[in-house]
Amino acid sequence: MSNDRVNQQTGQKKKRSVLKRIIIIIIVVIAAALVGSAIFMSIPMSADSTAKSAIENTGTYADSDVTVEKIDGKIAFIPADPEEGFIFYPGARVDPEAYAPVMQCLASRGVLCVVCPMPFNFALMGVNAADGVQQMFPQITTWYIGGHSLGGVAASMYVKKHVPEYEGLVLLASRSTEDLGNEPLRVLEVHGSEDGVVREKAMEEAKAKVPQLEEVTIQGGNHAQVGSYGKQPGDNDATISAEEQWNETADAIVTWMKQQTA
């Protein structure tokens, strides 16, 4: 075998070896990124002491007419005589228990609320979390679904495929990614005037898909105070208390629901 042939084969082997190393490095980097992302998403923004007391139905949120139960991993806020049901999807990386105060506010106004925890605290991985919830409470015949931030996006994806089962979609500091213009479904969007997380451009573009959208702006409210988990990166400071925002949010939702069922 000539030296040229030997050198050529040696060169090809080196190239294959280098290519193999590059591929291995790429695979390792991708795997590390996926693992890192999974770990990051699985560490939620935790519910604070106020939310914990609302889960326990004590302190400010003690209400003898509301029962808080965990059923099949979901958190149910059950009024004594509920008239409507509301299935709720948490925002990305938010502890589902963090929404206990606003759910208590709704429950005290007669709305049965069910918060659905999500895989890795990421609603897009649990779009079908609402499956079976209505069957848990057969006494309720009027149902709504919604969520906060990314949870609202996931809720819009779910309701698009289950329109006949719901009266409406409730978006808290969120938007629909689905075209609901031709659906017999009303949509409510509630957000704080100081929200620093929601992208206004994306919200405006989403409105074209939901011509039946009704909007309510809570003056002084921000993004994180929909729940009770502390400050969120990128958000603005609220100029009203969290309790004020929860009550105004609950009032807006209930008023809208009553208009639908009147």
Short mmCIF file of C-alpha atoms in Angstrom, two decimals:
data_model
loop_
_atom_site.label_atom_id
_atom_site.label_comp_id
_atom_site.label_asym_id
_atom_site.label_seq_id
_atom_site.Cartn_x
_atom_site.Cartn_y
_atom_site.Cartn_z
CA MET A 1 0.00 0.00 0.00
CA SER A 2 1.38 3.38 -0.97
CA ASN A 3 2.23 6.04 1.59
CA ASP A 4 -0.38 8.35 0.02
CA ARG A 5 -3.09 5.73 0.55
CA VAL A 6 -1.99 5.16 4.14
CA ASN A 7 -1.95 8.91 4.84
CA GLN A 8 -5.40 9.26 3.28
CA GLN A 9 -6.88 6.51 5.46
CA THR A 10 -5.20 7.94 8.55
CA GLY A 11 -6.64 11.35 7.76
CA GLN A 12 -10.13 9.91 7.32
CA LYS A 13 -9.87 8.10 10.64
CA LYS A 14 -8.86 11.34 12.35
CA LYS A 15 -11.79 13.18 10.78
CA ARG A 16 -14.22 10.46 11.89
CA SER A 17 -12.73 10.59 15.38
CA VAL A 18 -13.10 14.36 15.55
CA LEU A 19 -16.66 14.19 14.19
CA LYS A 20 -17.54 11.51 16.72
CA ARG A 21 -16.18 13.66 19.55
CA ILE A 22 -18.15 16.67 18.30
CA ILE A 23 -21.36 14.62 18.17
CA ILE A 24 -20.77 13.30 21.69
CA ILE A 25 -20.16 16.83 22.98
CA ILE A 26 -23.36 18.08 21.32
CA ILE A 27 -25.38 15.22 22.82
CA VAL A 28 -23.90 15.88 26.28
CA VAL A 29 -24.65 19.62 26.02
CA ILE A 30 -28.24 18.99 24.90
CA ALA A 31 -28.78 16.41 27.64
CA ALA A 32 -27.34 18.77 30.26
CA ALA A 33 -29.59 21.57 29.01
CA LEU A 34 -32.66 19.34 29.17
CA VAL A 35 -31.82 18.11 32.65
CA GLY A 36 -31.07 21.64 33.80
CA SER A 37 -34.35 22.91 32.37
CA ALA A 38 -36.28 20.08 34.00
CA ILE A 39 -34.68 20.82 37.37
CA PHE A 40 -35.33 24.55 36.97
CA MET A 41 -38.99 24.05 36.05
CA SER A 42 -39.52 21.54 38.85
CA ILE A 43 -38.46 24.07 41.51
CA PRO A 44 -41.56 26.21 41.97
CA MET A 45 -42.00 29.73 43.27
CA SER A 46 -43.33 28.63 46.62
CA ALA A 47 -46.60 29.49 48.25
CA ASP A 48 -46.04 31.89 51.13
CA SER A 49 -47.51 31.81 54.63
CA THR A 50 -50.64 33.67 53.53
CA ALA A 51 -51.35 31.01 50.90
CA LYS A 52 -50.67 28.25 53.41
CA SER A 53 -53.19 29.71 55.83
CA ALA A 54 -55.74 29.93 53.01
CA ILE A 55 -55.18 26.23 52.27
CA GLU A 56 -55.74 25.51 55.95
CA ASN A 57 -58.81 27.77 55.94
CA THR A 58 -57.47 29.79 58.86
CA GLY A 59 -56.65 33.42 59.61
CA THR A 60 -57.95 36.01 57.15
CA TYR A 61 -59.38 33.30 54.92
CA ALA A 62 -61.24 31.30 57.53
CA ASP A 63 -64.70 30.72 56.08
CA SER A 64 -67.04 28.19 57.64
CA ASP A 65 -68.95 28.00 54.35
CA VAL A 66 -65.86 26.85 52.42
CA THR A 67 -64.23 23.44 52.64
CA VAL A 68 -60.71 22.92 51.29
CA GLU A 69 -59.92 19.39 50.16
CA LYS A 70 -57.20 17.67 48.19
CA ILE A 71 -58.81 15.23 45.77
CA ASP A 72 -56.73 13.09 43.41
CA GLY A 73 -53.86 15.55 43.82
CA LYS A 74 -56.03 18.56 43.00
CA ILE A 75 -56.97 21.31 45.45
CA ALA A 76 -60.70 21.95 45.73
CA PHE A 77 -62.30 24.98 47.41
CA ILE A 78 -65.89 23.94 47.98
CA PRO A 79 -68.58 26.43 49.08
CA ALA A 80 -71.60 25.22 51.02
CA ASP A 81 -73.94 25.82 48.09
CA PRO A 82 -71.88 26.30 44.90
CA GLU A 83 -73.55 27.61 41.77
CA GLU A 84 -70.62 27.47 39.32
CA GLY A 85 -67.43 25.47 38.97
CA PHE A 86 -64.05 26.88 37.97
CA ILE A 87 -61.06 24.72 36.97
CA PHE A 88 -57.78 26.59 37.31
CA TYR A 89 -54.33 26.04 35.78
CA PRO A 90 -51.34 27.57 37.65
CA GLY A 91 -48.69 29.74 36.00
CA ALA A 92 -45.29 28.31 35.05
CA ARG A 93 -43.10 27.40 38.01
CA VAL A 94 -45.71 28.52 40.52
CA ASP A 95 -46.66 26.31 43.44
CA PRO A 96 -50.37 25.52 42.90
CA GLU A 97 -51.03 26.24 46.57
CA ALA A 98 -49.97 29.85 45.95
CA TYR A 99 -53.36 30.52 44.38
CA ALA A 100 -55.26 29.57 47.52
CA PRO A 101 -56.12 33.18 48.55
CA VAL A 102 -57.76 34.15 45.27
CA MET A 103 -59.51 30.77 45.10
CA GLN A 104 -60.81 31.32 48.64
CA CYS A 105 -62.11 34.73 47.56
CA LEU A 106 -63.97 33.08 44.69
CA ALA A 107 -65.26 30.22 46.85
CA SER A 108 -66.60 32.65 49.43
CA ARG A 109 -68.63 34.15 46.58
CA GLY A 110 -70.19 30.79 45.74
CA VAL A 111 -67.81 29.47 43.06
CA LEU A 112 -66.41 25.97 43.49
CA CYS A 113 -62.73 26.15 42.48
CA VAL A 114 -60.37 23.32 41.58
CA VAL A 115 -56.65 24.02 41.17
CA CYS A 116 -54.80 21.50 39.01
CA PRO A 117 -51.10 20.91 39.80
CA MET A 118 -48.95 20.45 36.70
CA PRO A 119 -46.10 18.09 35.78
CA PHE A 120 -42.83 19.88 36.56
CA ASN A 121 -44.99 22.93 37.42
CA PHE A 122 -45.37 23.59 33.69
CA ALA A 123 -48.93 23.81 32.40
CA LEU A 124 -48.08 22.98 28.80
CA MET A 125 -47.10 19.52 30.03
CA GLY A 126 -50.50 19.05 31.65
CA VAL A 127 -52.96 20.55 29.20
CA ASN A 128 -55.46 17.75 29.87
CA ALA A 129 -55.33 18.15 33.65
CA ALA A 130 -59.01 19.16 33.68
CA ASP A 131 -60.11 15.73 32.48
CA GLY A 132 -62.45 14.15 35.00
CA VAL A 133 -62.79 17.18 37.28
CA GLN A 134 -66.39 17.88 36.34
CA GLN A 135 -67.32 14.30 37.14
CA MET A 136 -66.00 14.81 40.68
CA PHE A 137 -68.75 17.35 41.31
CA PRO A 138 -71.86 16.22 39.39
CA GLN A 139 -74.03 18.72 41.30
CA ILE A 140 -72.39 21.54 39.32
CA THR A 141 -73.84 22.05 35.84
CA THR A 142 -72.16 25.33 34.89
CA TRP A 143 -68.41 25.19 34.42
CA TYR A 144 -65.60 27.58 33.54
CA ILE A 145 -61.90 26.98 33.00
CA GLY A 146 -58.93 29.31 33.12
CA GLY A 147 -55.49 29.99 34.43
CA HIS A 148 -52.76 32.44 35.29
CA SER A 149 -50.07 33.40 32.78
CA LEU A 150 -48.90 30.23 30.97
CA GLY A 151 -51.65 28.35 32.78
CA GLY A 152 -54.19 30.45 30.90
CA VAL A 153 -52.51 29.57 27.60
CA ALA A 154 -52.79 25.87 28.45
CA ALA A 155 -56.42 26.32 29.51
CA SER A 156 -57.22 27.93 26.15
CA MET A 157 -55.68 24.94 24.39
CA TYR A 158 -57.82 22.57 26.46
CA VAL A 159 -61.11 24.42 26.11
CA LYS A 160 -60.71 24.68 22.34
CA LYS A 161 -61.23 20.91 22.23
CA HIS A 162 -63.98 20.87 24.88
CA VAL A 163 -66.09 23.94 24.10
CA PRO A 164 -69.49 22.26 24.72
CA GLU A 165 -68.45 21.44 28.29
CA TYR A 166 -67.75 25.03 29.36
CA GLU A 167 -69.54 28.35 29.58
CA GLY A 168 -66.39 30.41 29.42
CA LEU A 169 -62.64 30.87 29.66
CA VAL A 170 -61.02 33.04 32.34
CA LEU A 171 -57.53 34.38 31.65
CA LEU A 172 -55.66 35.96 34.55
CA ALA A 173 -52.74 38.01 33.20
CA SER A 174 -52.79 35.66 30.23
CA ARG A 175 -53.98 35.19 26.66
CA SER A 176 -55.45 32.59 24.36
CA THR A 177 -53.24 31.07 21.69
CA GLU A 178 -56.27 29.43 20.14
CA ASP A 179 -58.69 30.92 17.62
CA LEU A 180 -61.96 31.04 19.54
CA GLY A 181 -63.73 33.56 17.33
CA ASN A 182 -66.26 31.10 15.96
CA GLU A 183 -66.87 29.32 19.25
CA PRO A 184 -69.95 29.86 21.47
CA LEU A 185 -67.65 30.71 24.34
CA ARG A 186 -67.18 34.02 26.13
CA VAL A 187 -63.74 34.94 27.39
CA LEU A 188 -62.68 37.15 30.28
CA GLU A 189 -59.16 38.52 30.74
CA VAL A 190 -58.19 40.18 34.03
CA HIS A 191 -54.81 41.83 34.53
CA GLY A 192 -53.10 44.37 36.75
CA SER A 193 -52.12 47.77 35.42
CA GLU A 194 -48.59 47.29 36.80
CA ASP A 195 -48.01 43.86 35.24
CA GLY A 196 -44.43 43.72 34.02
CA VAL A 197 -44.40 40.12 32.82
CA VAL A 198 -47.16 39.99 30.21
CA ARG A 199 -46.03 41.17 26.80
CA GLU A 200 -48.45 43.80 25.55
CA LYS A 201 -47.72 43.09 21.89
CA ALA A 202 -48.54 39.40 22.30
CA MET A 203 -51.71 40.30 24.18
CA GLU A 204 -52.83 42.66 21.44
CA GLU A 205 -52.14 40.09 18.72
CA ALA A 206 -54.11 37.48 20.66
CA LYS A 207 -57.22 39.67 20.76
CA ALA A 208 -57.80 39.08 17.05
CA LYS A 209 -58.36 35.40 17.83
CA VAL A 210 -60.90 36.15 20.55
CA PRO A 211 -63.28 38.89 19.37
CA GLN A 212 -65.66 38.07 22.24
CA LEU A 213 -62.97 38.95 24.80
CA GLU A 214 -63.97 41.09 27.77
CA GLU A 215 -61.14 42.83 29.61
CA VAL A 216 -60.84 44.07 33.17
CA THR A 217 -57.84 46.05 34.37
CA ILE A 218 -57.14 46.13 38.09
CA GLN A 219 -55.54 49.47 38.80
CA GLY A 220 -52.36 49.03 40.82
CA GLY A 221 -52.25 45.25 40.49
CA ASN A 222 -49.27 43.36 39.07
CA HIS A 223 -48.53 39.87 37.73
CA ALA A 224 -47.37 37.99 40.83
CA GLN A 225 -50.20 39.14 43.08
CA VAL A 226 -52.64 36.94 41.20
CA GLY A 227 -51.06 34.34 43.44
CA SER A 228 -49.25 34.58 46.76
CA TYR A 229 -45.65 33.54 46.12
CA GLY A 230 -43.64 36.74 46.46
CA LYS A 231 -42.03 38.92 43.82
CA GLN A 232 -41.57 37.55 40.32
CA PRO A 233 -38.54 38.43 38.15
CA GLY A 234 -39.40 41.10 35.59
CA ASP A 235 -42.60 42.16 37.33
CA ASN A 236 -43.35 45.70 38.48
CA ASP A 237 -44.23 46.63 42.05
CA ALA A 238 -47.93 46.67 42.78
CA THR A 239 -49.44 49.84 44.25
CA ILE A 240 -52.32 48.00 45.92
CA SER A 241 -52.17 45.17 48.43
CA ALA A 242 -52.35 41.56 47.37
CA GLU A 243 -55.60 41.17 49.29
CA GLU A 244 -57.14 44.05 47.35
CA GLN A 245 -56.06 42.47 44.06
CA TRP A 246 -57.45 39.05 45.01
CA ASN A 247 -60.81 40.51 45.99
CA GLU A 248 -61.05 42.72 42.90
CA THR A 249 -60.12 39.74 40.72
CA ALA A 250 -62.79 37.59 42.37
CA ASP A 251 -65.38 40.36 42.03
CA ALA A 252 -64.59 40.78 38.32
CA ILE A 253 -64.86 37.05 37.65
CA VAL A 254 -68.10 36.55 39.59
CA THR A 255 -69.74 39.62 38.03
CA TRP A 256 -68.85 38.30 34.58
CA MET A 257 -70.10 34.80 35.40
CA LYS A 258 -73.43 36.16 36.64
CA GLN A 259 -73.82 38.13 33.42
CA GLN A 260 -73.39 34.93 31.44
CA THR A 261 -75.88 32.92 33.45
CA ALA A 262 -78.45 35.69 33.89
#
